[in-house]
């Protein structure tokens, strides 16, 4: 007969068989433990070990454990970070804007503010179309509005949703929004450096995290690596100009396609430009799964915490949101009319421009 262990989650006791995988045990017993990759890379299932022992799933001296890799070997007490409960809201399209040749900005007007954390995502179902997942983010320019969410959606060839934007889907179109979801949200009170890595449409949740981090600790060091396919896809230049006003922020824009327009635009892969990571760093990354996996592995090897919700395309109908647009002048001085980052609204509700991909 297997040994029975007591597992306490957020002060609520349960019983488990010694040797069980923590994540499997939680799901089998109705404990809602977020998870994604199940390989100990993405960090979605990381929980804090308050007391007790586990086998695997953590590094010596680190109180955070990967539930998908940790086996219960003693009485155990863990804590799960609180996050807003998902809700369902009936909303409508406020406007659509062409941000780049392959990106449409979609503003969604809500009946009430949505409580979510920077870096989380929502599911949108435009009336008559399948649901897709996109990440709300802070406006590229200007202050936020607590009842407007902005989404940047990449047009996909034959995409059922993206090809309809601006045509069948226009202002006034009804939308069902559910969320928020995801565990790659901004964690407060981190004293060390923050490293953000975004490819393609992953810029949106990373921009949200960047704004939240600056508003919490303006003097904290930050490195932001942004990759797009081409110069024309780097539409987020207005946001990068706002970040450039902070001396502690290092920006590394890069493109996949060869270009000779600016020496300031790097080439290669985001992992080629990662700074040397330490256990004092926290890494957030979003974008193509191959990229986020590579970043997460490098962070794990360095002992740095890493949070990611990789974007996974579904066959044919996937719609990745993206933040891509005109690059012209992104390195120039901010325009006289540009608006600096400002805490005009609480960050969990104020970050309202989406650009996450379908997961």
Short mmCIF file of N, CA, C and O in Angstrom, two decimals, residues 40-136:
data_model
loop_
_atom_site.label_atom_id
_atom_site.label_comp_id
_atom_site.label_asym_id
_atom_site.label_seq_id
_atom_site.Cartn_x
_atom_site.Cartn_y
_atom_site.Cartn_z
N UNK A 40 8.58 21.03 -18.29
CA UNK A 40 9.42 21.79 -17.38
C UNK A 40 10.08 22.99 -18.00
O UNK A 40 11.04 23.53 -17.45
N UNK A 41 9.58 23.44 -19.15
CA UNK A 41 10.21 24.55 -19.85
C UNK A 41 9.41 25.84 -19.75
O UNK A 41 9.94 26.89 -19.41
N UNK A 42 8.11 25.78 -20.02
CA UNK A 42 7.34 27.02 -20.16
C UNK A 42 7.13 27.77 -18.85
O UNK A 42 6.95 28.98 -18.84
N UNK A 43 7.12 27.07 -17.72
CA UNK A 43 6.93 27.74 -16.44
C UNK A 43 5.49 27.98 -16.05
O UNK A 43 5.22 28.53 -14.98
N UNK A 44 4.52 27.55 -16.89
CA UNK A 44 3.12 27.81 -16.57
C UNK A 44 2.69 27.12 -15.29
O UNK A 44 1.81 27.62 -14.58
N UNK A 45 3.27 25.96 -14.98
CA UNK A 45 2.83 25.19 -13.82
C UNK A 45 3.71 25.42 -12.59
O UNK A 45 3.62 24.68 -11.61
N UNK A 46 4.58 26.43 -12.63
CA UNK A 46 5.46 26.68 -11.49
C UNK A 46 4.63 27.13 -10.28
O UNK A 46 3.79 28.02 -10.38
N UNK A 47 4.91 26.51 -9.15
CA UNK A 47 4.26 26.86 -7.89
C UNK A 47 5.36 27.03 -6.85
O UNK A 47 6.48 26.53 -7.00
N UNK A 48 5.06 27.74 -5.79
CA UNK A 48 6.06 27.98 -4.75
C UNK A 48 5.97 26.92 -3.66
O UNK A 48 4.90 26.66 -3.13
N UNK A 49 7.09 26.31 -3.38
CA UNK A 49 7.16 25.31 -2.32
C UNK A 49 7.38 26.01 -0.98
O UNK A 49 8.42 26.62 -0.75
N UNK A 50 6.39 25.90 -0.10
CA UNK A 50 6.48 26.53 1.22
C UNK A 50 7.19 25.61 2.20
O UNK A 50 8.03 26.03 3.00
N UNK A 51 6.86 24.30 2.11
CA UNK A 51 7.46 23.33 3.03
C UNK A 51 7.37 21.94 2.41
O UNK A 51 6.50 21.68 1.57
N UNK A 52 8.27 21.05 2.81
CA UNK A 52 8.25 19.69 2.31
C UNK A 52 9.28 19.45 1.22
O UNK A 52 10.08 20.33 0.89
N UNK A 53 9.23 18.25 0.64
CA UNK A 53 10.20 17.85 -0.36
C UNK A 53 9.50 17.28 -1.59
O UNK A 53 8.43 16.67 -1.49
N UNK A 54 10.12 17.49 -2.74
CA UNK A 54 9.69 16.87 -3.99
C UNK A 54 10.91 16.27 -4.67
O UNK A 54 12.05 16.66 -4.38
N UNK A 55 10.65 15.33 -5.55
CA UNK A 55 11.74 14.74 -6.33
C UNK A 55 11.65 15.27 -7.75
O UNK A 55 10.69 15.01 -8.46
N UNK A 56 12.65 16.07 -8.15
CA UNK A 56 12.67 16.65 -9.49
C UNK A 56 11.87 17.94 -9.56
O UNK A 56 11.17 18.32 -8.62
N UNK A 57 11.98 18.61 -10.70
CA UNK A 57 11.17 19.79 -10.94
C UNK A 57 11.65 21.08 -10.32
O UNK A 57 10.95 22.09 -10.38
N UNK A 58 12.85 21.07 -9.71
CA UNK A 58 13.34 22.32 -9.13
C UNK A 58 14.85 22.25 -9.00
O UNK A 58 15.47 21.18 -9.10
N UNK A 59 15.45 23.42 -8.81
CA UNK A 59 16.89 23.52 -8.62
C UNK A 59 17.20 23.77 -7.15
O UNK A 59 16.39 24.39 -6.45
N UNK A 60 18.34 23.30 -6.68
CA UNK A 60 18.70 23.54 -5.27
C UNK A 60 18.67 25.02 -4.92
O UNK A 60 19.18 25.86 -5.66
N UNK A 61 18.03 25.34 -3.81
CA UNK A 61 17.96 26.72 -3.36
C UNK A 61 16.82 27.51 -3.97
O UNK A 61 16.57 28.65 -3.59
N UNK A 62 16.10 26.92 -4.93
CA UNK A 62 14.98 27.60 -5.59
C UNK A 62 13.68 27.08 -4.98
O UNK A 62 13.43 25.87 -4.97
N UNK A 63 12.84 27.98 -4.47
CA UNK A 63 11.58 27.53 -3.87
C UNK A 63 10.47 27.37 -4.89
O UNK A 63 9.35 27.00 -4.54
N UNK A 64 10.74 27.67 -6.16
CA UNK A 64 9.75 27.48 -7.21
C UNK A 64 9.96 26.12 -7.87
O UNK A 64 11.09 25.74 -8.20
N UNK A 65 8.89 25.36 -8.04
CA UNK A 65 8.98 24.03 -8.63
C UNK A 65 8.05 23.91 -9.82
O UNK A 65 7.01 24.56 -9.88
N UNK A 66 8.46 23.09 -10.78
CA UNK A 66 7.62 22.77 -11.93
C UNK A 66 6.75 21.57 -11.55
O UNK A 66 7.26 20.45 -11.39
N UNK A 67 5.46 21.79 -11.41
CA UNK A 67 4.56 20.73 -10.98
C UNK A 67 4.54 19.56 -11.96
O UNK A 67 4.29 18.42 -11.57
N UNK A 68 4.82 19.83 -13.24
CA UNK A 68 4.79 18.76 -14.24
C UNK A 68 5.99 17.83 -14.13
O UNK A 68 6.01 16.77 -14.75
N UNK A 69 7.01 18.23 -13.37
CA UNK A 69 8.23 17.44 -13.24
C UNK A 69 8.48 16.97 -11.82
O UNK A 69 9.37 16.16 -11.59
N UNK A 70 7.73 17.49 -10.85
CA UNK A 70 7.98 17.22 -9.43
C UNK A 70 7.10 16.09 -8.91
O UNK A 70 5.88 16.09 -9.11
N UNK A 71 7.72 15.12 -8.23
CA UNK A 71 6.98 14.02 -7.61
C UNK A 71 6.88 14.24 -6.11
O UNK A 71 7.83 14.68 -5.46
N UNK A 72 5.73 13.92 -5.58
CA UNK A 72 5.46 14.10 -4.16
C UNK A 72 6.18 13.00 -3.38
O UNK A 72 5.94 11.80 -3.60
N UNK A 73 7.08 13.37 -2.46
CA UNK A 73 7.81 12.37 -1.68
C UNK A 73 7.69 12.59 -0.18
O UNK A 73 8.28 11.86 0.60
N UNK A 74 6.94 13.63 0.21
CA UNK A 74 6.72 13.89 1.64
C UNK A 74 5.48 14.75 1.79
O UNK A 74 4.89 15.17 0.78
N UNK A 75 5.08 15.01 3.02
CA UNK A 75 4.05 16.02 3.21
C UNK A 75 4.54 17.31 2.57
O UNK A 75 5.73 17.67 2.67
N UNK A 76 3.64 18.00 1.91
CA UNK A 76 4.05 19.12 1.07
C UNK A 76 3.09 20.28 1.21
O UNK A 76 1.87 20.09 1.26
N UNK A 77 3.63 21.48 1.28
CA UNK A 77 2.81 22.69 1.28
C UNK A 77 3.27 23.58 0.13
O UNK A 77 4.45 23.91 0.04
N UNK A 78 2.34 23.94 -0.73
CA UNK A 78 2.68 24.79 -1.86
C UNK A 78 1.70 25.95 -1.95
O UNK A 78 0.60 25.92 -1.39
N UNK A 79 2.12 27.00 -2.65
CA UNK A 79 1.28 28.19 -2.85
C UNK A 79 1.16 28.46 -4.35
O UNK A 79 2.16 28.40 -5.07
N UNK A 80 -0.04 28.71 -4.80
CA UNK A 80 -0.31 29.04 -6.21
C UNK A 80 -0.64 30.52 -6.30
O UNK A 80 -1.45 31.04 -5.53
N UNK A 81 0.01 31.20 -7.23
CA UNK A 81 -0.21 32.63 -7.39
C UNK A 81 -1.64 32.92 -7.83
O UNK A 81 -2.19 32.25 -8.70
N UNK A 82 -2.22 33.92 -7.21
CA UNK A 82 -3.58 34.31 -7.55
C UNK A 82 -3.61 35.03 -8.90
O UNK A 82 -2.68 35.75 -9.26
N UNK A 83 -4.67 34.81 -9.64
CA UNK A 83 -4.88 35.48 -10.92
C UNK A 83 -6.37 35.72 -11.09
O UNK A 83 -7.19 35.02 -10.49
N UNK A 84 -6.75 36.73 -11.87
CA UNK A 84 -8.18 37.01 -12.06
C UNK A 84 -8.93 35.81 -12.62
O UNK A 84 -8.41 35.08 -13.47
N UNK A 85 -10.14 35.62 -12.16
CA UNK A 85 -10.99 34.54 -12.66
C UNK A 85 -11.50 34.89 -14.07
O UNK A 85 -11.89 36.04 -14.32
N UNK A 86 -11.50 33.94 -14.99
CA UNK A 86 -12.03 34.21 -16.33
C UNK A 86 -13.52 34.55 -16.28
O UNK A 86 -14.27 34.01 -15.47
N UNK A 87 -13.92 35.47 -17.14
CA UNK A 87 -15.31 35.87 -17.26
C UNK A 87 -15.68 35.87 -18.73
O UNK A 87 -14.82 35.77 -19.60
N UNK A 88 -16.97 35.96 -19.02
CA UNK A 88 -17.46 36.06 -20.40
C UNK A 88 -18.19 37.38 -20.55
O UNK A 88 -19.06 37.71 -19.74
N UNK A 89 -17.81 38.14 -21.57
CA UNK A 89 -18.41 39.44 -21.81
C UNK A 89 -18.87 39.56 -23.26
O UNK A 89 -18.21 39.06 -24.18
N UNK A 90 -19.98 40.21 -23.46
CA UNK A 90 -20.46 40.52 -24.80
C UNK A 90 -19.97 41.91 -25.15
O UNK A 90 -20.25 42.89 -24.45
N UNK A 91 -19.19 42.02 -26.23
CA UNK A 91 -18.58 43.30 -26.61
C UNK A 91 -18.85 43.55 -28.08
O UNK A 91 -19.58 42.80 -28.74
N UNK A 92 -18.25 44.62 -28.60
CA UNK A 92 -18.38 44.89 -30.03
C UNK A 92 -17.13 45.58 -30.56
O UNK A 92 -16.35 46.17 -29.81
N UNK A 93 -16.94 45.46 -31.86
CA UNK A 93 -15.79 46.09 -32.51
C UNK A 93 -16.01 47.59 -32.56
O UNK A 93 -17.04 48.07 -33.03
N UNK A 94 -15.03 48.34 -32.06
CA UNK A 94 -15.11 49.80 -32.09
C UNK A 94 -14.51 50.34 -33.38
O UNK A 94 -15.05 51.26 -33.99
N UNK A 95 -13.37 49.77 -33.80
CA UNK A 95 -12.77 50.18 -35.07
C UNK A 95 -11.72 49.17 -35.50
O UNK A 95 -11.23 48.37 -34.70
N UNK A 96 -11.41 49.18 -36.79
CA UNK A 96 -10.31 48.39 -37.33
C UNK A 96 -9.36 49.33 -38.05
O UNK A 96 -9.81 50.26 -38.73
N UNK A 97 -8.07 49.11 -37.89
CA UNK A 97 -7.06 49.98 -38.48
C UNK A 97 -5.97 49.13 -39.11
O UNK A 97 -5.50 48.16 -38.49
N UNK A 98 -5.56 49.46 -40.33
CA UNK A 98 -4.46 48.75 -40.98
C UNK A 98 -3.15 49.27 -40.41
O UNK A 98 -2.76 50.41 -40.65
N UNK A 99 -2.47 48.45 -39.64
CA UNK A 99 -1.22 48.86 -39.00
C UNK A 99 -0.01 48.57 -39.87
O UNK A 99 1.00 49.27 -39.80
N UNK A 100 -0.09 47.53 -40.64
CA UNK A 100 1.00 47.11 -41.52
C UNK A 100 0.37 46.31 -42.64
O UNK A 100 -0.82 45.98 -42.59
N UNK A 101 1.13 45.98 -43.69
CA UNK A 101 0.54 45.22 -44.79
C UNK A 101 -0.14 43.93 -44.34
O UNK A 101 -1.11 43.50 -44.96
N UNK A 102 0.39 43.32 -43.27
CA UNK A 102 -0.18 42.05 -42.83
C UNK A 102 -0.74 42.09 -41.41
O UNK A 102 -0.95 41.06 -40.79
N UNK A 103 -1.00 43.29 -40.91
CA UNK A 103 -1.49 43.41 -39.54
C UNK A 103 -2.65 44.39 -39.48
O UNK A 103 -2.58 45.50 -40.02
N UNK A 104 -3.73 43.97 -38.80
CA UNK A 104 -4.89 44.83 -38.60
C UNK A 104 -5.04 45.09 -37.11
O UNK A 104 -4.99 44.16 -36.30
N UNK A 105 -5.21 46.34 -36.74
CA UNK A 105 -5.50 46.68 -35.36
C UNK A 105 -7.01 46.66 -35.15
O UNK A 105 -7.76 47.24 -35.95
N UNK A 106 -7.46 45.97 -34.13
CA UNK A 106 -8.89 45.86 -33.84
C UNK A 106 -9.14 46.35 -32.42
O UNK A 106 -8.58 45.81 -31.47
N UNK A 107 -9.96 47.38 -32.27
CA UNK A 107 -10.33 47.88 -30.96
C UNK A 107 -11.67 47.27 -30.56
O UNK A 107 -12.63 47.31 -31.34
N UNK A 108 -11.71 46.70 -29.36
CA UNK A 108 -12.91 46.07 -28.85
C UNK A 108 -13.43 46.90 -27.68
O UNK A 108 -12.69 47.19 -26.74
N UNK A 109 -14.70 47.29 -27.73
CA UNK A 109 -15.31 48.06 -26.65
C UNK A 109 -16.07 47.11 -25.73
O UNK A 109 -16.94 46.35 -26.18
N UNK A 110 -15.74 47.17 -24.44
CA UNK A 110 -16.35 46.30 -23.44
C UNK A 110 -17.44 47.03 -22.67
O UNK A 110 -17.39 48.25 -22.53
N UNK A 111 -18.40 46.30 -22.12
CA UNK A 111 -19.44 46.95 -21.30
C UNK A 111 -18.91 47.39 -19.95
O UNK A 111 -19.49 48.26 -19.30
N UNK A 112 -17.79 46.80 -19.51
CA UNK A 112 -17.16 47.16 -18.25
C UNK A 112 -15.68 46.78 -18.33
O UNK A 112 -15.28 45.96 -19.17
N UNK A 113 -14.83 47.38 -17.48
CA UNK A 113 -13.41 47.06 -17.53
C UNK A 113 -13.16 45.58 -17.26
O UNK A 113 -13.87 44.94 -16.48
N UNK A 114 -12.15 45.04 -17.91
CA UNK A 114 -11.76 43.65 -17.71
C UNK A 114 -10.59 43.59 -16.73
O UNK A 114 -9.59 44.29 -16.90
N UNK A 115 -10.71 42.77 -15.72
CA UNK A 115 -9.64 42.60 -14.75
C UNK A 115 -8.69 41.52 -15.25
O UNK A 115 -9.03 40.34 -15.28
N UNK A 116 -7.51 41.93 -15.68
CA UNK A 116 -6.52 40.97 -16.15
C UNK A 116 -5.13 41.48 -15.81
O UNK A 116 -4.94 42.64 -15.44
N UNK A 117 -4.16 40.60 -15.93
CA UNK A 117 -2.78 40.93 -15.60
C UNK A 117 -1.95 41.08 -16.87
O UNK A 117 -2.17 40.35 -17.85
N UNK A 118 -1.00 42.00 -16.87
CA UNK A 118 -0.14 42.19 -18.05
C UNK A 118 0.52 40.88 -18.48
O UNK A 118 1.15 40.20 -17.67
N UNK A 119 0.33 40.51 -19.74
CA UNK A 119 0.90 39.28 -20.26
C UNK A 119 -0.13 38.19 -20.46
O UNK A 119 0.15 37.21 -21.16
N UNK A 120 -1.32 38.33 -19.88
CA UNK A 120 -2.36 37.32 -20.08
C UNK A 120 -3.03 37.49 -21.45
O UNK A 120 -2.81 38.49 -22.13
N UNK A 121 -3.85 36.51 -21.82
CA UNK A 121 -4.54 36.60 -23.10
C UNK A 121 -6.02 36.30 -22.92
O UNK A 121 -6.46 35.82 -21.87
N UNK A 122 -6.79 36.62 -23.94
CA UNK A 122 -8.24 36.39 -23.94
C UNK A 122 -8.64 35.64 -25.20
O UNK A 122 -7.89 35.62 -26.19
N UNK A 123 -9.81 35.04 -25.17
CA UNK A 123 -10.37 34.42 -26.37
C UNK A 123 -11.43 35.34 -26.93
O UNK A 123 -12.31 35.81 -26.21
N UNK A 124 -11.33 35.61 -28.21
CA UNK A 124 -12.31 36.44 -28.90
C UNK A 124 -13.05 35.59 -29.92
O UNK A 124 -12.43 34.86 -30.69
N UNK A 125 -14.37 35.70 -29.92
CA UNK A 125 -15.17 35.05 -30.94
C UNK A 125 -16.06 36.08 -31.60
O UNK A 125 -17.08 36.51 -31.04
N UNK A 126 -15.64 36.52 -32.79
CA UNK A 126 -16.45 37.44 -33.57
C UNK A 126 -17.68 36.68 -34.05
O UNK A 126 -17.58 35.52 -34.46
N UNK A 127 -18.83 37.31 -33.97
CA UNK A 127 -20.09 36.64 -34.31
C UNK A 127 -20.00 36.03 -35.71
O UNK A 127 -19.67 36.71 -36.68
N UNK A 128 -20.26 34.71 -35.78
CA UNK A 128 -20.22 34.03 -37.06
C UNK A 128 -18.87 33.45 -37.40
O UNK A 128 -18.71 32.87 -38.49
N UNK A 129 -17.89 33.57 -36.49
CA UNK A 129 -16.54 33.10 -36.77
C UNK A 129 -16.02 32.28 -35.59
O UNK A 129 -16.52 32.40 -34.47
N UNK A 130 -15.01 31.44 -35.82
CA UNK A 130 -14.44 30.65 -34.72
C UNK A 130 -13.66 31.52 -33.75
O UNK A 130 -13.21 32.61 -34.09
N UNK A 131 -13.51 31.03 -32.53
CA UNK A 131 -12.80 31.78 -31.49
C UNK A 131 -11.29 31.72 -31.73
O UNK A 131 -10.76 30.73 -32.23
N UNK A 132 -10.62 32.80 -31.34
CA UNK A 132 -9.17 32.89 -31.42
C UNK A 132 -8.66 33.56 -30.15
O UNK A 132 -9.41 34.28 -29.48
N UNK A 133 -7.39 33.33 -29.84
CA UNK A 133 -6.80 33.89 -28.62
C UNK A 133 -5.81 35.00 -28.95
O UNK A 133 -4.94 34.82 -29.81
N UNK A 134 -5.93 36.14 -28.26
CA UNK A 134 -5.07 37.28 -28.46
C UNK A 134 -4.78 37.94 -27.10
O UNK A 134 -5.59 37.85 -26.19
N UNK A 135 -3.65 38.62 -27.03
CA UNK A 135 -3.24 39.22 -25.75
C UNK A 135 -3.48 40.72 -25.71
O UNK A 135 -2.95 41.45 -26.53
N UNK A 136 -4.24 41.21 -24.74
CA UNK A 136 -4.39 42.65 -24.59
C UNK A 136 -3.09 43.29 -24.14
O UNK A 136 -2.32 42.68 -23.41
#
